[in-house]
PDB file of C-alpha atoms in Angstrom:
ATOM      1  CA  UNK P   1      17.461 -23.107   9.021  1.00 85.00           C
ATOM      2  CA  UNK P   2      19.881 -21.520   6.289  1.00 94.00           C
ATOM      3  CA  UNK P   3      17.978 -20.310   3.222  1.00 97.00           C
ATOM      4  CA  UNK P   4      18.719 -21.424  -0.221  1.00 96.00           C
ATOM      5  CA  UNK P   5      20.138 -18.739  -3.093  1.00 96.00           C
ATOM      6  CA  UNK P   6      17.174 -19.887  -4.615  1.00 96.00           C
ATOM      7  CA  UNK P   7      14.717 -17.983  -1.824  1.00 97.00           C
ATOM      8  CA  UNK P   8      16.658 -15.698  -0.613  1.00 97.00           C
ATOM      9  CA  UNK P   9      18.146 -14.198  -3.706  1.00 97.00           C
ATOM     10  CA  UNK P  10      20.870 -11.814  -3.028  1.00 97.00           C
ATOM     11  CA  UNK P  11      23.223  -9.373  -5.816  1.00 97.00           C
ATOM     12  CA  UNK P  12      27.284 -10.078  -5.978  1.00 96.00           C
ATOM     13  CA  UNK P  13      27.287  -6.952  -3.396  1.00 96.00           C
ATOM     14  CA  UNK P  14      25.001  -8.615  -1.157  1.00 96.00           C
ATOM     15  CA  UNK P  15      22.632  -6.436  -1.192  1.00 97.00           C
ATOM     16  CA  UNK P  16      18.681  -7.829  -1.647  1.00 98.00           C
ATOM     17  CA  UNK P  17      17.771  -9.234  -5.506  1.00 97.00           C
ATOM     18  CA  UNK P  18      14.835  -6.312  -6.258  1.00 97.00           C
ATOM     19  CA  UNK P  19      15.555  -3.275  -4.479  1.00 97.00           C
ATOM     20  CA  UNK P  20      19.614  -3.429  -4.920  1.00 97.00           C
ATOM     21  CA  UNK P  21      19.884  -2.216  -0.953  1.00 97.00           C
ATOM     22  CA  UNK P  22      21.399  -3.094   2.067  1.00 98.00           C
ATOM     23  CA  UNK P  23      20.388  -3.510   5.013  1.00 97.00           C
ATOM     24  CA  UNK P  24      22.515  -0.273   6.469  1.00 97.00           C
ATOM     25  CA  UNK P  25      20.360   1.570   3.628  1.00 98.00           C
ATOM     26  CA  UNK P  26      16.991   1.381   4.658  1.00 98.00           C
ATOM     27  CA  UNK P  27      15.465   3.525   7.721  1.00 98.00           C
ATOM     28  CA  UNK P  28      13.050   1.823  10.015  1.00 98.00           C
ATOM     29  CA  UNK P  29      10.432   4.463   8.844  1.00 98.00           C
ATOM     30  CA  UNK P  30       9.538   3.896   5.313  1.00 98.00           C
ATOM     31  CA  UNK P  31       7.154   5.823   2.709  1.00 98.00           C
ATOM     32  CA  UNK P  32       6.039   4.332  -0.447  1.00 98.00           C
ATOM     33  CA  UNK P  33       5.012   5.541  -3.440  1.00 98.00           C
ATOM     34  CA  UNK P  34       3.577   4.041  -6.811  1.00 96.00           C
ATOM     35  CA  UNK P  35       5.891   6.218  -9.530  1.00 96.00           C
ATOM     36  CA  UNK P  36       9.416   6.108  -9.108  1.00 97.00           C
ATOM     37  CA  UNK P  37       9.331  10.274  -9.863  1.00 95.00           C
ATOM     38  CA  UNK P  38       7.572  10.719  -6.697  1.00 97.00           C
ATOM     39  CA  UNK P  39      10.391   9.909  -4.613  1.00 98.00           C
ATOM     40  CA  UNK P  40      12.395  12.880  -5.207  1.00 98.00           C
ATOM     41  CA  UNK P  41       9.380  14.758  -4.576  1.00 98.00           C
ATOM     42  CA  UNK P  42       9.578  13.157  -0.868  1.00 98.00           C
ATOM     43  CA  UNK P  43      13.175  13.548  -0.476  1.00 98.00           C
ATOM     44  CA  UNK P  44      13.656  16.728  -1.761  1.00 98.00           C
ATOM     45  CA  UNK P  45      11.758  17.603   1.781  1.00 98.00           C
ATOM     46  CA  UNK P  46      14.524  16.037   3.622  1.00 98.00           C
ATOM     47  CA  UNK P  47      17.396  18.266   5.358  1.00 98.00           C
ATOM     48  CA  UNK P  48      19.709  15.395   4.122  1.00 98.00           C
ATOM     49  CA  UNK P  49      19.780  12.689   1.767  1.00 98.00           C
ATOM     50  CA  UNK P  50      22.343   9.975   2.933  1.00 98.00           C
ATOM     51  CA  UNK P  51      21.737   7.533  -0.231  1.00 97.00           C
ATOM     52  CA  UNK P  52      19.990   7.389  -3.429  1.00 98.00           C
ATOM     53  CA  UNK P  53      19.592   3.999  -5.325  1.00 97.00           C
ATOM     54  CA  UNK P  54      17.744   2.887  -7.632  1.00 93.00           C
ATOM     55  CA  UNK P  55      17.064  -0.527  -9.887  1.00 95.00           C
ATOM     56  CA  UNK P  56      14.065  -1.264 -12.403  1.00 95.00           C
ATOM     57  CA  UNK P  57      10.539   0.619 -11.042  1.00 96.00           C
ATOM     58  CA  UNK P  58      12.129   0.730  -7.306  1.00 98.00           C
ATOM     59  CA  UNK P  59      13.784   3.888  -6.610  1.00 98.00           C
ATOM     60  CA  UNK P  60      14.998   4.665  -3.164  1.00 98.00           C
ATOM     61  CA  UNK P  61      16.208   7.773  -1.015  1.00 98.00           C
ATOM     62  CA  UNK P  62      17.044   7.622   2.520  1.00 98.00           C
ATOM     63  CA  UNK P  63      17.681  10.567   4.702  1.00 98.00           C
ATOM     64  CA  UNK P  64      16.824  12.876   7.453  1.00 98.00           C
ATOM     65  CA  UNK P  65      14.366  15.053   8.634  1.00 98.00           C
ATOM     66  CA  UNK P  66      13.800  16.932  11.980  1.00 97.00           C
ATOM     67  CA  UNK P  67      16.408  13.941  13.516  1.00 97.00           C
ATOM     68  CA  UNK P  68      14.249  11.462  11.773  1.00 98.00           C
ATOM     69  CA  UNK P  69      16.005   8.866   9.451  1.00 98.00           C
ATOM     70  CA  UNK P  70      12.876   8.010   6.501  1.00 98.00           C
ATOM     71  CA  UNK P  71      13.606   6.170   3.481  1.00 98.00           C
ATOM     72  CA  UNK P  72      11.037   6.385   0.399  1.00 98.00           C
ATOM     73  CA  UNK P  73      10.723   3.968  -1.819  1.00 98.00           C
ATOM     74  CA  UNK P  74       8.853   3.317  -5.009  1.00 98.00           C
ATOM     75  CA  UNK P  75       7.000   0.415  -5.765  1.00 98.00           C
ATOM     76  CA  UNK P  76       5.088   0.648  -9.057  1.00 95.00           C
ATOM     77  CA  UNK P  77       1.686  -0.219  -9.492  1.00 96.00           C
ATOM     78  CA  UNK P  78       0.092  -3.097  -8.332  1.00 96.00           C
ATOM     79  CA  UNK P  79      -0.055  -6.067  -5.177  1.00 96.00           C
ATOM     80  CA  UNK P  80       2.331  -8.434  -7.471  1.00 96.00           C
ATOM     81  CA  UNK P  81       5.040  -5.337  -6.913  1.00 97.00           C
ATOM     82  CA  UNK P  82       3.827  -5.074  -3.417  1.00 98.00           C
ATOM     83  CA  UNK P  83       4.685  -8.844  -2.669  1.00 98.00           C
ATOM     84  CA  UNK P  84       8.388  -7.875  -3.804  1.00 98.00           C
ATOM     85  CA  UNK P  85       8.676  -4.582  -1.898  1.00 98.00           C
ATOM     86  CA  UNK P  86       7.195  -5.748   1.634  1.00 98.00           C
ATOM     87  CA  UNK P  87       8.891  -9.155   1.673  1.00 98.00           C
ATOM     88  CA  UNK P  88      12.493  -7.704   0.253  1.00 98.00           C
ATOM     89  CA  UNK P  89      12.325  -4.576   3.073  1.00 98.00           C
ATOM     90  CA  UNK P  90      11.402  -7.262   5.681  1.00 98.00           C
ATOM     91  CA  UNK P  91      14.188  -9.787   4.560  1.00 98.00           C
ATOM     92  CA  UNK P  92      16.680  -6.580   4.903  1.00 98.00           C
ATOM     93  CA  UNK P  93      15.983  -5.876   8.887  1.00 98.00           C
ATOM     94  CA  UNK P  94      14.964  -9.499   9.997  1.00 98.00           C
ATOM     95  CA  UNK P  95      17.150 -12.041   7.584  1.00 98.00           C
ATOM     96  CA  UNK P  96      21.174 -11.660   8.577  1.00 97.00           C
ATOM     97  CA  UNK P  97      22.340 -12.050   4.822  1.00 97.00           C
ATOM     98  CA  UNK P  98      25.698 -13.179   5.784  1.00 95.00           C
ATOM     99  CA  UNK P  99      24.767 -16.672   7.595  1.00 96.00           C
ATOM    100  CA  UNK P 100      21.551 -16.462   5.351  1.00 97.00           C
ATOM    101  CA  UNK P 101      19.317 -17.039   8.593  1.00 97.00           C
ATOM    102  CA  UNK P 102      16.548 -14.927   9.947  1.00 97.00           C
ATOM    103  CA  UNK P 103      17.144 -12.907  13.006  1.00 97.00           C
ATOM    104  CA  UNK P 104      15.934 -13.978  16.864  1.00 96.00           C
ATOM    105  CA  UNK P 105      15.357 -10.108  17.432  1.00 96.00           C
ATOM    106  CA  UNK P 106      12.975  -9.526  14.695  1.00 98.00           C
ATOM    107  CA  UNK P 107      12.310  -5.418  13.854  1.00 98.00           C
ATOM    108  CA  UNK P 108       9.066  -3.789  13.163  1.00 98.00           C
ATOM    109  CA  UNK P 109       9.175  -1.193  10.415  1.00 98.00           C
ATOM    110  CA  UNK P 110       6.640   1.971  10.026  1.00 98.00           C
ATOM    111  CA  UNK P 111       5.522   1.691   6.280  1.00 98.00           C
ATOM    112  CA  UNK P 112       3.342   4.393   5.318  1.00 98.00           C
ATOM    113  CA  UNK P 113       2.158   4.411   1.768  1.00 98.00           C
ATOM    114  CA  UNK P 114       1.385   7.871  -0.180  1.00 98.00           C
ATOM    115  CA  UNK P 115      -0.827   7.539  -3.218  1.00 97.00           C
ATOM    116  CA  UNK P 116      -3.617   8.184  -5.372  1.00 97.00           C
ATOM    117  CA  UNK P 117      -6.398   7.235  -5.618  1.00 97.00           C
ATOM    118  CA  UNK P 118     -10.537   7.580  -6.355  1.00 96.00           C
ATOM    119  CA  UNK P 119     -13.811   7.974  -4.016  1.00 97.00           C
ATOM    120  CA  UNK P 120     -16.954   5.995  -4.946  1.00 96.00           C
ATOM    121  CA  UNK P 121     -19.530   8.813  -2.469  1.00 96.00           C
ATOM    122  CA  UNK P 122     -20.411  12.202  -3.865  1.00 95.00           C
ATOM    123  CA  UNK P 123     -19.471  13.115  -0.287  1.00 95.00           C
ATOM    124  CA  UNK P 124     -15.924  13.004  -0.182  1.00 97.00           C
ATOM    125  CA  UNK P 125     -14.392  15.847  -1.930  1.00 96.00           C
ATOM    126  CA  UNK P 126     -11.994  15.801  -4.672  1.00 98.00           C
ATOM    127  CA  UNK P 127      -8.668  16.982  -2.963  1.00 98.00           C
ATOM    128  CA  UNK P 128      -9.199  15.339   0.309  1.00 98.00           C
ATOM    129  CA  UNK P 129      -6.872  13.450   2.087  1.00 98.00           C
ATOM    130  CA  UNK P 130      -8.234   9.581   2.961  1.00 98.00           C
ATOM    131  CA  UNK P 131      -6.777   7.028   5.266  1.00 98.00           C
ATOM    132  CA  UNK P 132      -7.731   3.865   4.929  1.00 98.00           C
ATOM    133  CA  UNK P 133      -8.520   2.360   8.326  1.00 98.00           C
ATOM    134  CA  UNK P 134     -10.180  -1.401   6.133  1.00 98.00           C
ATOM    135  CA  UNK P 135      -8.855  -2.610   2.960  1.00 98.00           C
ATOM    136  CA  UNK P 136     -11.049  -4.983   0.700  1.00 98.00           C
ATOM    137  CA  UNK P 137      -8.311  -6.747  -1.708  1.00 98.00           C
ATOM    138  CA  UNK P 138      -9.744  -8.018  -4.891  1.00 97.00           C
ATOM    139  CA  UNK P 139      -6.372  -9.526  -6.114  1.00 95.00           C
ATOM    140  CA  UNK P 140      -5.229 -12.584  -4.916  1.00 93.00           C
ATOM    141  CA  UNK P 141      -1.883 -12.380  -3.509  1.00 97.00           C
ATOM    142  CA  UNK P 142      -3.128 -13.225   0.245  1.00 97.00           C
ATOM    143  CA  UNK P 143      -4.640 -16.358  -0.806  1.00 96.00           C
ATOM    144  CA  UNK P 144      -0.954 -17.347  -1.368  1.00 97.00           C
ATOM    145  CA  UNK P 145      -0.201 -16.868   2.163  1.00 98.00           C
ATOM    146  CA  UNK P 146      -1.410 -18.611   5.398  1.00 97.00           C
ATOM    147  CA  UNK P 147      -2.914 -15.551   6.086  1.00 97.00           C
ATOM    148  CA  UNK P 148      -6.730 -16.225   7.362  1.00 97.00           C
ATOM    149  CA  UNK P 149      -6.330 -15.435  10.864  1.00 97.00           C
ATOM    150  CA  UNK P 150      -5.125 -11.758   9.678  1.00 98.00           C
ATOM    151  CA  UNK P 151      -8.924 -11.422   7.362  1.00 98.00           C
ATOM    152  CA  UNK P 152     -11.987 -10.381   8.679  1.00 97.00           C
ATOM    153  CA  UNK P 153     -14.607 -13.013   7.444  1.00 97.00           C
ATOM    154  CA  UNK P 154     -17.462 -11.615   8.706  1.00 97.00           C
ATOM    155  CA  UNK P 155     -17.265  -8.487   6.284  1.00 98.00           C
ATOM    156  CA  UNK P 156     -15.265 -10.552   3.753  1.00 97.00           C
ATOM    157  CA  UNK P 157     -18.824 -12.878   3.421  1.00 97.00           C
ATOM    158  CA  UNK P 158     -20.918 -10.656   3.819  1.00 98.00           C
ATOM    159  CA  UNK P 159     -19.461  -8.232   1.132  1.00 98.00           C
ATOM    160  CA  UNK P 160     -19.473 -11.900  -1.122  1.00 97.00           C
ATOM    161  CA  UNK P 161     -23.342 -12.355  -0.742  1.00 97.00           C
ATOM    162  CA  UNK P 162     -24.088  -8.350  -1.084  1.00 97.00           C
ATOM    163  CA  UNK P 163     -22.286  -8.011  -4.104  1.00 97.00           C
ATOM    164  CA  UNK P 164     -23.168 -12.096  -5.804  1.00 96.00           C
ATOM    165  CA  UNK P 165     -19.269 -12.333  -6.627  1.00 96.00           C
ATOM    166  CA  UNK P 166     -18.317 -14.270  -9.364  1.00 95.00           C
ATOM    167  CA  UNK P 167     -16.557 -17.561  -8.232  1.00 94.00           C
ATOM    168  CA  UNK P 168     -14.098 -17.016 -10.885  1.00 95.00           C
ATOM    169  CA  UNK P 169     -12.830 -14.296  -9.748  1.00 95.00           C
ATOM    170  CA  UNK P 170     -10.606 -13.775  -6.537  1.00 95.00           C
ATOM    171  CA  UNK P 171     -12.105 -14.623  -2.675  1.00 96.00           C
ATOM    172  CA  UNK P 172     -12.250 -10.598  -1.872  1.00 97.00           C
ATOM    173  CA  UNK P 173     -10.401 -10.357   1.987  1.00 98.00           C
ATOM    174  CA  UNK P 174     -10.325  -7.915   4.772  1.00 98.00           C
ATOM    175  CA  UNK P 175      -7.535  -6.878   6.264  1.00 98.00           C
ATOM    176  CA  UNK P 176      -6.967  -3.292   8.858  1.00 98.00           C
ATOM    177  CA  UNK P 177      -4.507  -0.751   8.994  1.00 98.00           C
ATOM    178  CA  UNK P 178      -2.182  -0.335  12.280  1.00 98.00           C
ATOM    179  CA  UNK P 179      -3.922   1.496  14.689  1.00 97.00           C
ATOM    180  CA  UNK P 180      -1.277   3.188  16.542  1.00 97.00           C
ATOM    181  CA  UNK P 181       0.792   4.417  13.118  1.00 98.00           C
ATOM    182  CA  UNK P 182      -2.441   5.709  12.180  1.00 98.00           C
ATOM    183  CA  UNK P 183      -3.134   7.746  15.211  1.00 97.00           C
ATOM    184  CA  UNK P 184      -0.095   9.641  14.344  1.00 96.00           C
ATOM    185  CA  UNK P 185      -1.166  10.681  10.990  1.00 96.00           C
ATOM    186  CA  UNK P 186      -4.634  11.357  12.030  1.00 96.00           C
ATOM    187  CA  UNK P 187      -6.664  14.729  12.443  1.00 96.00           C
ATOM    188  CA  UNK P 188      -9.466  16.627  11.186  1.00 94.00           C
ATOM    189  CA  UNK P 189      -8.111  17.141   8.161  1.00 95.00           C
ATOM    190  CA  UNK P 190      -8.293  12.968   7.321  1.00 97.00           C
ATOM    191  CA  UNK P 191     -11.576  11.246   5.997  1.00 97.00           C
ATOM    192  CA  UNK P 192     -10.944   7.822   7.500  1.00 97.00           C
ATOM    193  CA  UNK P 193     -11.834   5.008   4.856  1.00 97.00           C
ATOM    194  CA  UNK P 194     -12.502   1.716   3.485  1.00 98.00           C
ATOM    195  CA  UNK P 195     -10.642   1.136   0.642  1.00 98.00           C
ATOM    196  CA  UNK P 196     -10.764  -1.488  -2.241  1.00 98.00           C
ATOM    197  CA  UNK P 197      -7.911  -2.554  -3.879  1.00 98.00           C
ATOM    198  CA  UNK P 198      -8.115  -3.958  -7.238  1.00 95.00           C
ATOM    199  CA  UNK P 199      -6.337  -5.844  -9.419  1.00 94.00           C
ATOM    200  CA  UNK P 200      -6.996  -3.285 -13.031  1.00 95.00           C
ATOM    201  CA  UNK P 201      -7.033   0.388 -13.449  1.00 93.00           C
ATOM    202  CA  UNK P 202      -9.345  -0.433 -15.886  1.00 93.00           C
ATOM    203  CA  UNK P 203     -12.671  -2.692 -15.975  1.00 94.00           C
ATOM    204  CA  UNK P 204     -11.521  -3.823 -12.364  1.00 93.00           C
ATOM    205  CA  UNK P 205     -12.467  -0.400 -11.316  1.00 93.00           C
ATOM    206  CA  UNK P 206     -15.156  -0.255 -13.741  1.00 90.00           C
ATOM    207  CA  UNK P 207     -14.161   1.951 -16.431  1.00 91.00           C
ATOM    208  CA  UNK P 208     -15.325   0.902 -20.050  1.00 92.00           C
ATOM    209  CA  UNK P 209     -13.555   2.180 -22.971  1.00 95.00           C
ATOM    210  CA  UNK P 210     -14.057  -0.421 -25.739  1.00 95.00           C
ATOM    211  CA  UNK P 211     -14.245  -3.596 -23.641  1.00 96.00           C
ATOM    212  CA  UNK P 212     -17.345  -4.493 -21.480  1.00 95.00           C
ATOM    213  CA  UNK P 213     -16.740  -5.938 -18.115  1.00 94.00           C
ATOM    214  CA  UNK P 214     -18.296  -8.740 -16.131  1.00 93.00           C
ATOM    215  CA  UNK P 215     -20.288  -6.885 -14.017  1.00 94.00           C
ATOM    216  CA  UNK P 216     -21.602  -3.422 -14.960  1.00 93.00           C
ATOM    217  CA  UNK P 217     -23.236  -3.174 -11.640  1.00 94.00           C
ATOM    218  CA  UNK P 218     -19.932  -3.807  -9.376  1.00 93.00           C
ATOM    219  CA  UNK P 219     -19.223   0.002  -8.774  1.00 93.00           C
ATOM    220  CA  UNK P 220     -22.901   0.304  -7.378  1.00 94.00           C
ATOM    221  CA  UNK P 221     -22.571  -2.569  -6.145  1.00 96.00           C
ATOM    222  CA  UNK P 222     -19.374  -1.067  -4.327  1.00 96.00           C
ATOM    223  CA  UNK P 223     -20.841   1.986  -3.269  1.00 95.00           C
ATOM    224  CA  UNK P 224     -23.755   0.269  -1.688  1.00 97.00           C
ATOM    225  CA  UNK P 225     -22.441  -1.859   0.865  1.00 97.00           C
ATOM    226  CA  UNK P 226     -22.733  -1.340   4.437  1.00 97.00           C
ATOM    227  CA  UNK P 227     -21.673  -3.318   7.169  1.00 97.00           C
ATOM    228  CA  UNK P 228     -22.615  -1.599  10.235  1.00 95.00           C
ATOM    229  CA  UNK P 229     -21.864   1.405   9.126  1.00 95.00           C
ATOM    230  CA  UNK P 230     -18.597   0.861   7.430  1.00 96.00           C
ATOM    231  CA  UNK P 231     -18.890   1.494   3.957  1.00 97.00           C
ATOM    232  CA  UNK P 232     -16.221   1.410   0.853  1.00 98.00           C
ATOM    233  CA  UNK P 233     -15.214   4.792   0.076  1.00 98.00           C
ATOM    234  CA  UNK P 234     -12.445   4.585  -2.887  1.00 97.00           C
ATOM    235  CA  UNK P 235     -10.391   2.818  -5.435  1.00 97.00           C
ATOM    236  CA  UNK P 236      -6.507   2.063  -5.815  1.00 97.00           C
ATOM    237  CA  UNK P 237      -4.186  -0.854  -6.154  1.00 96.00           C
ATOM    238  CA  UNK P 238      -1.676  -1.313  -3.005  1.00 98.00           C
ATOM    239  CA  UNK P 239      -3.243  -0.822  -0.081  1.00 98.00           C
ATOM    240  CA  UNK P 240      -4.880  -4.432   0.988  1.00 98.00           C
ATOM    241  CA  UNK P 241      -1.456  -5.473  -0.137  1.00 98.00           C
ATOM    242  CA  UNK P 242       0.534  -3.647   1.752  1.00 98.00           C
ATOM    243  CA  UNK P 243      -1.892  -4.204   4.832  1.00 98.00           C
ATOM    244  CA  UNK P 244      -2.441  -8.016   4.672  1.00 98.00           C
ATOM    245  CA  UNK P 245       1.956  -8.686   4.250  1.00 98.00           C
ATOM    246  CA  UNK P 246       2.489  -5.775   6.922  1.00 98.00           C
ATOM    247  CA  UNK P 247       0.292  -7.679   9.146  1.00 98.00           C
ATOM    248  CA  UNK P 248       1.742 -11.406   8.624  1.00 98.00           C
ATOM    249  CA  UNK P 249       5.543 -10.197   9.071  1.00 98.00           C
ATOM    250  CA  UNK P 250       4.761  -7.940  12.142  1.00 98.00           C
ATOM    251  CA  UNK P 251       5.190  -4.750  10.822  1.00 98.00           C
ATOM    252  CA  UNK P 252       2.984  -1.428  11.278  1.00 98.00           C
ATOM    253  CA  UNK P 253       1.612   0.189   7.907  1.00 98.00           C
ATOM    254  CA  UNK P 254      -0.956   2.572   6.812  1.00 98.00           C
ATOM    255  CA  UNK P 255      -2.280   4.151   3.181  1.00 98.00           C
ATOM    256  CA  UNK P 256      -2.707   7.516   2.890  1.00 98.00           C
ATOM    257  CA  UNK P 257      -4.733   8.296  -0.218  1.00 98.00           C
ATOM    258  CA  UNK P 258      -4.506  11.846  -1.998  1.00 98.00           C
ATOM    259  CA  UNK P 259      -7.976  11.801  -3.437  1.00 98.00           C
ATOM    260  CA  UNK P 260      -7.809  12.719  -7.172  1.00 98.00           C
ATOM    261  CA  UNK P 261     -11.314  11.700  -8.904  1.00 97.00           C
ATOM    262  CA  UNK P 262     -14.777  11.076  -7.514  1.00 97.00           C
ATOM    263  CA  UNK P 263     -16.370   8.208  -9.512  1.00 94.00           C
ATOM    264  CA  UNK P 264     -19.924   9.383  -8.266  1.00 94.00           C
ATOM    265  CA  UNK P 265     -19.561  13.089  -9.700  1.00 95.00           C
ATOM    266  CA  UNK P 266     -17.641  12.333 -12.562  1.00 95.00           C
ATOM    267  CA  UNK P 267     -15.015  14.977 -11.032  1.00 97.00           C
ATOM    268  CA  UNK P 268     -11.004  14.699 -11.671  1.00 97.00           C
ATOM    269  CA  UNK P 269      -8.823  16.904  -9.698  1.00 97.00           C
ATOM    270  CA  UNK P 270      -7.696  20.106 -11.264  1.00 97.00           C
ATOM    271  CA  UNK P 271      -4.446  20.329 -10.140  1.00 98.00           C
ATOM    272  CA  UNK P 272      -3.447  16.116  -8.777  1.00 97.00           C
ATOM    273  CA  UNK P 273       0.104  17.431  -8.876  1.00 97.00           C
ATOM    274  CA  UNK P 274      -0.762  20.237  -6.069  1.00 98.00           C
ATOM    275  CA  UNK P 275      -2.673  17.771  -3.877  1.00 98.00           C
ATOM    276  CA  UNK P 276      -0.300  14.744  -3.835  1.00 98.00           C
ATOM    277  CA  UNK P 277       2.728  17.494  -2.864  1.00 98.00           C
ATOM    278  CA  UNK P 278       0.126  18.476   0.267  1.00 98.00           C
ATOM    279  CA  UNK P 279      -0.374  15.184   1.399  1.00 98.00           C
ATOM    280  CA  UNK P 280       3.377  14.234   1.250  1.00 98.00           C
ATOM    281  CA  UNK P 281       4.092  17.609   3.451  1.00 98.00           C
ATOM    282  CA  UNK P 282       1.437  16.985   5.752  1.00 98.00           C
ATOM    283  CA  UNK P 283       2.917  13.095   5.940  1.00 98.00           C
ATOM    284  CA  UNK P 284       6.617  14.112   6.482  1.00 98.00           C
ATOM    285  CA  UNK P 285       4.920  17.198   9.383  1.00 97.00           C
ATOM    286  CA  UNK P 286       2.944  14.522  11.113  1.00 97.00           C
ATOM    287  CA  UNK P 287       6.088  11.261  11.047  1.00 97.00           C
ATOM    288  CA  UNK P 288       8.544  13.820  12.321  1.00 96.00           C
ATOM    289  CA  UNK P 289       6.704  16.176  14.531  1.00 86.00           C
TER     290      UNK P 289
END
């Protein structure tokens, strides 16, 4: 079946409507970051940078490292951006632009996300590095996807009844990270987590400036829950995102959080700068050792 202009929207150089690539641009490893300035602190690690584009918040260097072809790309903040970024890189390795049809041979892409992001537990440090093995997404965008056989209703309900969620907000869903990509980021160094992606930076996550939010409990609330041990551990606003799309178009994809407050403590980092540049250098090390 040939897509229509109207789905598959392409530029007048054919390249894909958002991102303003081609499909010769992008690597099959792939590192995303929220702020567009944090590419060039990826790729300034590379030994060569083959292209740099760039078009609205999504910014994008490609290049090598060790042998390795990566391409970063930012995404802004957000799951709305995140629907853009994971369908448009999908549609560039598995949709042949020219006959508008999608591939037999479909390609699986490594997407590893660097960010931010903030622990709920007075036990894991500010400065840490946190992969999150769950995500819990409290936006909607999966809902908008036949996507169930992907969720994990067993801790999706049970996090619904702990919690007394409001029905007029978002059905919360469950969704993993790939285990294999995540075995090759993994070591002591890594606090493996379950993270919580919300739709706010704001009263989603609980913070109250001059507006009070619907539940005043929900970061307890949060921090208490415990399904068989698994418990959520931090805050941010990609990851179940990234996870849930990764998982319904085939590809592999993992979030690597630098860990810059602690909501518990009341801690911020000192220097959030220092830490993100560690994680991204222990990233690059671990993709292209």
């Amino acid at each position: 079946m040939q897509l229509k202009p109207s789905e598959l929207i392409l530029n007048p150089d054919n390249s894909i409507y958002h991102l303003n690539i081609l499909p010769e641009d992008l690597a099959e490893t792939i590192i995303t970051v929220g702020d567009p300035d944090r590419v060039t602190e990826v790729s300034k690690h590379f030994d060569s940078v083959e292209l740099k584009k760039g078009k609205r918040e999504f910014i994008i260097h490609t290049g090598l490292l060790n042998g390795k072809r990566i391409s970063v790309i930012s995404t802004g903040i957000g799951t709305d951006n995140i629907d853009i970024v994971l369908n448009e890189l999908d549609a560039l390795v598995n949709i042949n632009f020219e006959t508008r049809t999608i591939n037999k041979d479909l390609k699986i892409l490594d997407i590893v996300r660097v960010g931010t992001s903030g622990a709920i537990h007075d036990t894991i440090p500010v400065d840490s590095f946190l992969l999150s093995k769950y995500a819990i997404g409290f936006d909607s965008l999966l809902r908008f996807y036949d996507a169930e056989h992907v969720m994990d209703e067993t801790i999706q309900n049970k996090f619904i009844a702990h919690t007394n969620w409001s029905k007029h907000k978002s059905t919360p869903y469950v969704v993993t990270c790939d285990d294999g990509l995540a075995s090759k980021i993994d070591s002591q160094k890594i606090v493996k987590g379950f993270t919580a992606t919300n739709v706010g930076f704001y009263g989603p996550q609980g913070r109250i400036l001059r507006l009070k939010t619907e539940d005043e409990n929900l970061n307890s609330k949060l921090a208490t829950f415990d399904h068989e041990g698994l418990k959520i551990t931090n805050l941010e606003m990609e990851t179940s995102g990234i996870y849930g799309l990764s998982k319904l178009l085939g590809h592999n994809a993992i979030s690597m959080n630098a860990i810059v407050a602690n909501r518990a403590t009341g801690e911020f980092s000192k220097n959030p700068t220092a830490t993100v540049e560690k994680l991204i250098q222990y990233t690059l090390e671990k993709l292209t050792k």
